[in-house]
PDB file of C-alpha atoms in Angstrom:
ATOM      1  CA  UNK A   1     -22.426   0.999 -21.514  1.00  0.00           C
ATOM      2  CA  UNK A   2     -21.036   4.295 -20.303  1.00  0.00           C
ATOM      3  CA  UNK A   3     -17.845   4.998 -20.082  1.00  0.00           C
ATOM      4  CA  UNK A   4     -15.988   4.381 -16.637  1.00  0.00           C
ATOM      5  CA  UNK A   5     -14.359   7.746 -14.803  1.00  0.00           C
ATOM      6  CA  UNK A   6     -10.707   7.366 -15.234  1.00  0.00           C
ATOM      7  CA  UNK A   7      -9.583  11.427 -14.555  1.00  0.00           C
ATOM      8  CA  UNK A   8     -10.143  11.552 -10.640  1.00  0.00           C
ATOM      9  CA  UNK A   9      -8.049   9.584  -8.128  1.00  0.00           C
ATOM     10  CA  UNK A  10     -10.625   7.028  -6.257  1.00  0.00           C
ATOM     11  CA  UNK A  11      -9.350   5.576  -2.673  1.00  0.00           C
ATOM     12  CA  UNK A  12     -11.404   3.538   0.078  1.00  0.00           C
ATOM     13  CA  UNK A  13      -9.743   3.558   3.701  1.00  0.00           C
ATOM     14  CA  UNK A  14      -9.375   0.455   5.231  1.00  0.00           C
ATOM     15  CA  UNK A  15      -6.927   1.002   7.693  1.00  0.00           C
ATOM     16  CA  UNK A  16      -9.239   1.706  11.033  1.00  0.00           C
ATOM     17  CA  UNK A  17      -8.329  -0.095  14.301  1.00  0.00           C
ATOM     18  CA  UNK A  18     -11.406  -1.642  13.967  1.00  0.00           C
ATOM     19  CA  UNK A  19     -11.330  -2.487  17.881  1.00  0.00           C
ATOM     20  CA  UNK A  20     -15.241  -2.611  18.341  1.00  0.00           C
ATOM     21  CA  UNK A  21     -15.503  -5.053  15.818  1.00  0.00           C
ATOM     22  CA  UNK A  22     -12.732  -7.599  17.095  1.00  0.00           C
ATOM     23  CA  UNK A  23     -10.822  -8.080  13.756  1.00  0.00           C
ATOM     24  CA  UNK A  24     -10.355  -6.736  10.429  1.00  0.00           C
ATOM     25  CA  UNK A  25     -13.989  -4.580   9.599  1.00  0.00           C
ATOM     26  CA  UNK A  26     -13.026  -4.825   6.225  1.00  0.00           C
ATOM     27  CA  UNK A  27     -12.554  -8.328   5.661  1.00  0.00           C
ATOM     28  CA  UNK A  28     -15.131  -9.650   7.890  1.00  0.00           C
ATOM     29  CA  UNK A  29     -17.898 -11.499   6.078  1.00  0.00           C
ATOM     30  CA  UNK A  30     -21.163 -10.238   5.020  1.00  0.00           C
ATOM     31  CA  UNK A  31     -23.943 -11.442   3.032  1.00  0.00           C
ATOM     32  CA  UNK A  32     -21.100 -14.122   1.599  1.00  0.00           C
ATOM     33  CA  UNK A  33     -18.036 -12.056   0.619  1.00  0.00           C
ATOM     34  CA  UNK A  34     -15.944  -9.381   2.898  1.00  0.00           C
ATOM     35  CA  UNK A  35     -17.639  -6.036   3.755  1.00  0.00           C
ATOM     36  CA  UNK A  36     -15.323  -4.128   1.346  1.00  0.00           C
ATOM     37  CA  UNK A  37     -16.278  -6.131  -1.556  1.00  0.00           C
ATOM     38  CA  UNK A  38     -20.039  -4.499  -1.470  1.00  0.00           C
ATOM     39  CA  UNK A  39     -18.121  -0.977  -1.791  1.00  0.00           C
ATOM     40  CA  UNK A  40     -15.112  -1.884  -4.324  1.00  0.00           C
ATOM     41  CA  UNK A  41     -17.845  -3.179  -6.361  1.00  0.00           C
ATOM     42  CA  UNK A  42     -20.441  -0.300  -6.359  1.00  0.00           C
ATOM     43  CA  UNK A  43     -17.164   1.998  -7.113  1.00  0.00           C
ATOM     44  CA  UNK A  44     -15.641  -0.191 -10.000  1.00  0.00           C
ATOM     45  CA  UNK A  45     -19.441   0.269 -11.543  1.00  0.00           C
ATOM     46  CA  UNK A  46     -18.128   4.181 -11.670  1.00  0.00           C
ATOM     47  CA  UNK A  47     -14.294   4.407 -12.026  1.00  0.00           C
ATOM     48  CA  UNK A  48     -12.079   2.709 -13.851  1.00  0.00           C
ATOM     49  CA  UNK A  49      -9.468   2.031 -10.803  1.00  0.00           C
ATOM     50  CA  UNK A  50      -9.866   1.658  -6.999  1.00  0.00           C
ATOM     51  CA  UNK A  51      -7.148   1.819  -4.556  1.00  0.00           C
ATOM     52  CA  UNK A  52      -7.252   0.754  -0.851  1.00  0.00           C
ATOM     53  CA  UNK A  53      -5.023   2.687   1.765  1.00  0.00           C
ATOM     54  CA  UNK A  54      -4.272  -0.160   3.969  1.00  0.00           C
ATOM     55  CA  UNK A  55      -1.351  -1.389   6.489  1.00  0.00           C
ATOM     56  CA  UNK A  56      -2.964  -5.260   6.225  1.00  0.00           C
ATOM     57  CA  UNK A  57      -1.364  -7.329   3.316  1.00  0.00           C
ATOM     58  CA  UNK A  58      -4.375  -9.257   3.721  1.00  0.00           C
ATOM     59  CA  UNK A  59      -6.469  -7.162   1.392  1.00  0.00           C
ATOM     60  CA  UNK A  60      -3.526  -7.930  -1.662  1.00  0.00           C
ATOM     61  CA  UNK A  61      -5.608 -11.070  -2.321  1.00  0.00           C
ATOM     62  CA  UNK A  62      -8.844  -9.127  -3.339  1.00  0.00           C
ATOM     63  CA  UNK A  63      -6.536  -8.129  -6.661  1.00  0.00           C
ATOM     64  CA  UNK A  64      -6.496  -4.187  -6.377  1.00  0.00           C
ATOM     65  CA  UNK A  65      -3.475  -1.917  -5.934  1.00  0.00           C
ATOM     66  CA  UNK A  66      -2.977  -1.225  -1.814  1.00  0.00           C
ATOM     67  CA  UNK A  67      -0.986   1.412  -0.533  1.00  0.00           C
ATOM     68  CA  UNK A  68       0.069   1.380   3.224  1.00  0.00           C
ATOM     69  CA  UNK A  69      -0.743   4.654   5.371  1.00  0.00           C
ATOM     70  CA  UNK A  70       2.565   7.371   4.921  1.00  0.00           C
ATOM     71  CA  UNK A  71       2.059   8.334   8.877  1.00  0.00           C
ATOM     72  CA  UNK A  72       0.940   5.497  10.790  1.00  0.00           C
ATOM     73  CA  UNK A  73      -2.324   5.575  13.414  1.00  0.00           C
ATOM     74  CA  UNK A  74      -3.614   8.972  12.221  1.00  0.00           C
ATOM     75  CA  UNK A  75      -7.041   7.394  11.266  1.00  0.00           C
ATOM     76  CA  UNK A  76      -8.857   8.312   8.324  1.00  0.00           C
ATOM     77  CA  UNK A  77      -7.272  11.657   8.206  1.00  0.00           C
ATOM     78  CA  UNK A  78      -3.724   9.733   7.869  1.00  0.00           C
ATOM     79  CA  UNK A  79      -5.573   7.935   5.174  1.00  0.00           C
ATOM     80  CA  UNK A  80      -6.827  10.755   3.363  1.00  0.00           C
ATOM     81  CA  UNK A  81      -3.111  12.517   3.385  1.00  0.00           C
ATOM     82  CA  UNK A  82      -1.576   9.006   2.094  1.00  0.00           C
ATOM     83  CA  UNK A  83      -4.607   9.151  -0.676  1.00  0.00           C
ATOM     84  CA  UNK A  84      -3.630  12.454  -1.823  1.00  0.00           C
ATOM     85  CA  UNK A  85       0.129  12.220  -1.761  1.00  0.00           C
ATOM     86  CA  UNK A  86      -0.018   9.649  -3.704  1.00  0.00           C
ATOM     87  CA  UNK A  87      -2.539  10.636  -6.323  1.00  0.00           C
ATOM     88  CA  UNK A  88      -1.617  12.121  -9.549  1.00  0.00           C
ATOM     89  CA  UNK A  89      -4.881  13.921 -10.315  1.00  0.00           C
ATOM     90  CA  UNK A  90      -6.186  16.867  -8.414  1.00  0.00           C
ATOM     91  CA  UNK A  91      -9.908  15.290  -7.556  1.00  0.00           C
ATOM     92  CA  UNK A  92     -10.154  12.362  -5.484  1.00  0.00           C
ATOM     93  CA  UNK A  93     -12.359  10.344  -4.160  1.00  0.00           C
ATOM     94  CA  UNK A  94     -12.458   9.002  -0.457  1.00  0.00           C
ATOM     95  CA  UNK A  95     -15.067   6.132   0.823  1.00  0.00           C
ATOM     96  CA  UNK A  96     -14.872   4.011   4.402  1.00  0.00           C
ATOM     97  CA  UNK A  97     -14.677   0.366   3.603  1.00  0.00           C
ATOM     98  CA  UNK A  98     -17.184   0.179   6.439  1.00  0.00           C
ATOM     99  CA  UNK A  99     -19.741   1.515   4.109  1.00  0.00           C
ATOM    100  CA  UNK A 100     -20.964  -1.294   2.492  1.00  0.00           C
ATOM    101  CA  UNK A 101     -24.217   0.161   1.302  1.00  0.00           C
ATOM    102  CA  UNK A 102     -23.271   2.973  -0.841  1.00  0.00           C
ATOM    103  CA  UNK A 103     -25.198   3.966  -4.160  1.00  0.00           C
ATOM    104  CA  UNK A 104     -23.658   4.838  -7.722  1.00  0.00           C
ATOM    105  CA  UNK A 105     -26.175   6.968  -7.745  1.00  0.00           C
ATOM    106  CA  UNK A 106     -24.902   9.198  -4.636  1.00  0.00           C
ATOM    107  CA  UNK A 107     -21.600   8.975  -6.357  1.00  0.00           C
ATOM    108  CA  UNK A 108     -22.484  10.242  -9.443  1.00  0.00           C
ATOM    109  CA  UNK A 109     -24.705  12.837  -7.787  1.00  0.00           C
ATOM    110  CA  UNK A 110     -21.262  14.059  -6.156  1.00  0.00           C
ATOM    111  CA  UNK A 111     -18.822  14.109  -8.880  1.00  0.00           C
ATOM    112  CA  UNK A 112     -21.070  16.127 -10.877  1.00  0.00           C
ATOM    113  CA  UNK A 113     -21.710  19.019  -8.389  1.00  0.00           C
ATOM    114  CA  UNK A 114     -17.869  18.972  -7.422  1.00  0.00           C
ATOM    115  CA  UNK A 115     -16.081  21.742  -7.618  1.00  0.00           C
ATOM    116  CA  UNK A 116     -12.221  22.641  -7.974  1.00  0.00           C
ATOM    117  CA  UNK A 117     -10.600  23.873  -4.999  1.00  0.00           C
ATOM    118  CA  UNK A 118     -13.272  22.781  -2.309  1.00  0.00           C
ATOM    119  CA  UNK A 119     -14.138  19.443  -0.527  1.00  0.00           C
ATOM    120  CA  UNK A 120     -17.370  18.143  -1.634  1.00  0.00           C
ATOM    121  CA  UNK A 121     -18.969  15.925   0.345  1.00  0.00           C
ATOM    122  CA  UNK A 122     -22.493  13.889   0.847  1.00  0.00           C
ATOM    123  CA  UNK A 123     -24.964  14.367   3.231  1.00  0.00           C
ATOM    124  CA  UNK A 124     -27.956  13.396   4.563  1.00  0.00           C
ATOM    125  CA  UNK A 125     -30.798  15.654   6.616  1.00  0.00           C
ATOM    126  CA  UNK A 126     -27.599  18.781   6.970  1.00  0.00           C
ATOM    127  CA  UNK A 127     -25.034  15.678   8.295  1.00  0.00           C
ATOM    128  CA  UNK A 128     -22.302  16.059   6.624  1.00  0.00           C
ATOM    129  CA  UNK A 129     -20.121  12.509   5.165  1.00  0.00           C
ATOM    130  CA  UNK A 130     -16.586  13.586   5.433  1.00  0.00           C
ATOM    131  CA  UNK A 131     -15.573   9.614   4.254  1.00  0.00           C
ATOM    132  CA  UNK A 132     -17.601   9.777   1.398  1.00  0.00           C
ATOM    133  CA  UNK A 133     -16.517  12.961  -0.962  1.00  0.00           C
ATOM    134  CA  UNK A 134     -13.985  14.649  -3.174  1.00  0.00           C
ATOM    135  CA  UNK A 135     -10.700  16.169  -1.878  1.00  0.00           C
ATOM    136  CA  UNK A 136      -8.393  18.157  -3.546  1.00  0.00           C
ATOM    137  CA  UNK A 137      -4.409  17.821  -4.116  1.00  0.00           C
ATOM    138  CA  UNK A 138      -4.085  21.417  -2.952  1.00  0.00           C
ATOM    139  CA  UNK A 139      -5.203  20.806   0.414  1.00  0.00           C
ATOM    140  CA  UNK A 140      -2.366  18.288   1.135  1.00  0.00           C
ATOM    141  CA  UNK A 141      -0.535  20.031   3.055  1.00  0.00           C
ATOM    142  CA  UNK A 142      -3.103  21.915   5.257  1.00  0.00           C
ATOM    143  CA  UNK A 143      -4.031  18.064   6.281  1.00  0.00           C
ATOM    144  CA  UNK A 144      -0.739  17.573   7.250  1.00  0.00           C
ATOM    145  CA  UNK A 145      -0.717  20.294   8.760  1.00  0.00           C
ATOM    146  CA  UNK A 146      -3.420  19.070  11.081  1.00  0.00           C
ATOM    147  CA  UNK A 147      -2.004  15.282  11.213  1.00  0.00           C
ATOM    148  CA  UNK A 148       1.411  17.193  12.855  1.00  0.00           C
ATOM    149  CA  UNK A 149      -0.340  18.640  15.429  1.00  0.00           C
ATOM    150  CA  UNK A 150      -2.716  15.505  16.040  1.00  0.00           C
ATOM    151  CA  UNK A 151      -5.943  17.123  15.530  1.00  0.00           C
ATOM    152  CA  UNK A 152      -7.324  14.200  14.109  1.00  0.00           C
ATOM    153  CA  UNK A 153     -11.302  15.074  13.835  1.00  0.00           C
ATOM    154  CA  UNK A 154     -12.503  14.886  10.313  1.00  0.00           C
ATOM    155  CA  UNK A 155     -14.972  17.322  11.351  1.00  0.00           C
ATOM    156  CA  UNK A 156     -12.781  20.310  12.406  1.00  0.00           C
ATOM    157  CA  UNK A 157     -10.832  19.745   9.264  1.00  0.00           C
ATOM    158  CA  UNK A 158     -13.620  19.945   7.353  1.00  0.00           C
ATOM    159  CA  UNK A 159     -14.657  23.513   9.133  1.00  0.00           C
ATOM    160  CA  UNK A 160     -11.296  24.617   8.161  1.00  0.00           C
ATOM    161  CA  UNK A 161     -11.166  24.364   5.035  1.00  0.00           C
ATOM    162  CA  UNK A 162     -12.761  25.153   1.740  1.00  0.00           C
ATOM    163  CA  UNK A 163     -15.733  22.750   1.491  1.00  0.00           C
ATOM    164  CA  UNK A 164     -19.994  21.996   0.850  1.00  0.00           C
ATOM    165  CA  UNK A 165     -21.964  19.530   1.627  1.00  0.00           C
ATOM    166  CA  UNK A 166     -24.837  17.897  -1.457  1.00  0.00           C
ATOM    167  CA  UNK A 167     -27.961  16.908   0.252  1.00  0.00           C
ATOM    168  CA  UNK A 168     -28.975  13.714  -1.047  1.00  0.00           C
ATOM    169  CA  UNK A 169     -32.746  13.605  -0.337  1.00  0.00           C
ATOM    170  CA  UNK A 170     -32.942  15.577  -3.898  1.00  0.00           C
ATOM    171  CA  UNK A 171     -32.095  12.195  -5.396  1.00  0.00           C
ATOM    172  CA  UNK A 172     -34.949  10.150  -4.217  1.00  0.00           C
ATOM    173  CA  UNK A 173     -33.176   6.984  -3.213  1.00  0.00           C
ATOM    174  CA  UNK A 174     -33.644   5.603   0.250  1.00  0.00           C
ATOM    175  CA  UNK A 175     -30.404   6.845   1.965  1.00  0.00           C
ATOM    176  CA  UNK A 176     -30.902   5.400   5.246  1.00  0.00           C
ATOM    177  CA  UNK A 177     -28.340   2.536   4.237  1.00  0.00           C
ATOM    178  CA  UNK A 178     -26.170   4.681   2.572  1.00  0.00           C
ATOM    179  CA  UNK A 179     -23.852   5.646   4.990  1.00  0.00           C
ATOM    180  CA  UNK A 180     -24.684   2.873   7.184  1.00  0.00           C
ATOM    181  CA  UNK A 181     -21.465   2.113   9.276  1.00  0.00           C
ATOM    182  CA  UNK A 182     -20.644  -1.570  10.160  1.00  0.00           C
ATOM    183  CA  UNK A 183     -18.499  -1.252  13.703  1.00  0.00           C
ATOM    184  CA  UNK A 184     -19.318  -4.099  15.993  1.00  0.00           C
ATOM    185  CA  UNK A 185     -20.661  -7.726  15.798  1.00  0.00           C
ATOM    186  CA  UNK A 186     -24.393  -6.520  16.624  1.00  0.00           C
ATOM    187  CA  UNK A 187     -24.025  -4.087  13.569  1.00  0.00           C
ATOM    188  CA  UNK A 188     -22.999  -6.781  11.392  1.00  0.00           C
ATOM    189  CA  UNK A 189     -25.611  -8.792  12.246  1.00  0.00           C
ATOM    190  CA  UNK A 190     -28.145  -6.548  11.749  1.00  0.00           C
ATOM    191  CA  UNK A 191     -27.147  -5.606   8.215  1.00  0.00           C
ATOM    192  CA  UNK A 192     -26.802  -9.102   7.246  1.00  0.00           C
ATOM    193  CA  UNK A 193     -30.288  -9.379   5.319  1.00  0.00           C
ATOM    194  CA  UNK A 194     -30.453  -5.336   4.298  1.00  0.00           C
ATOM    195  CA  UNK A 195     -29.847  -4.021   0.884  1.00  0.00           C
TER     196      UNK A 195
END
């Protein structure tokens, strides 16, 4: 049994709107538990602890430490900046909870091509993940930075600053579930017999 990664701070957002879907993405049921649970469980294969930045006291029952969003409505950026303020270790890791398809294998793959002082981040076919990757401490305050003058795209931050994206087609998994996202009732229907 190897040994489970307890030296990086590991977060999964689940504070979105979630307006397409109608209520809570993270809670809403798929293949027989909540969407989250796929995620939380592929990541507690990896790291020791999980953490979910969250404003819904809801998510308290699934038994892991939540932390509510430090500046509220700034989307996953907001969630990022909570993540990282209130990490103490320099490398952390950020997943959507509307990801419920990820691999420990992509995971892996990224935490062992990370390096210090740049945003790594997965990607598929030169698209780049920005909620699935490692961020740095040191860029706290540049994303607050960003959060202050509401520029909220995860994309432009990413241009910004100091980061790479791993293509994961080296790793010869089928990624095309991935980085599936689950936004609206059709979605969630669809995904309901996938793997």
């Amino acid at each position: 049994m190897t040994t489970k990664r307890s030296d990086i701070g590991v977060y999964m957002l689940a504070g979105g709107k979630s307006s397409r879907m109608g209520a809570d993405k993270g809670l809403v049921n798929l293949q027989g538990k909540p969407m989250l649970q796929h995620g939380i469980e592929v990541l507690q294969s990896v790291f020791s602890e999980v953490t979910l930045v969250s404003n819904n006291p809801e998510y308290l029952r699934l038994g892991l430490r939540v932390i509510p969003d430090l500046i509220a409505n700034k989307g996953p950026m907001g969630g990022i900046y909570t993540g990282l303020c209130d990490s103490p270790f320099e490398m952390n890791f950020f997943v959507a909870c509307d990801m419920p398809f990820i691999r420990s294998q992509a995971i892996e793959y990224v935490l062992a091509k990370a390096k210090n002082g740049e945003i790594t981040l997965a990607g598929i076919g030169g698209k780049s993940q920005p909620l699935f990757g490692i961020y740095p401490k040191i860029f706290r305050e540049e994303i607050k930075k960003n959060i202050d003058h509401n520029q909220l795209k995860m994309m432009v931050l990413i241009q910004e600053l100091k980061s790479f994206t791993l293509e994961l087609d080296v790793l010869g998994i089928e990624h095309d579930m991935t980085f599936a996202n689950i936004n609206t009732p059709e979605d969630l229907a669809r995904m309901q017999t996938k793997k």
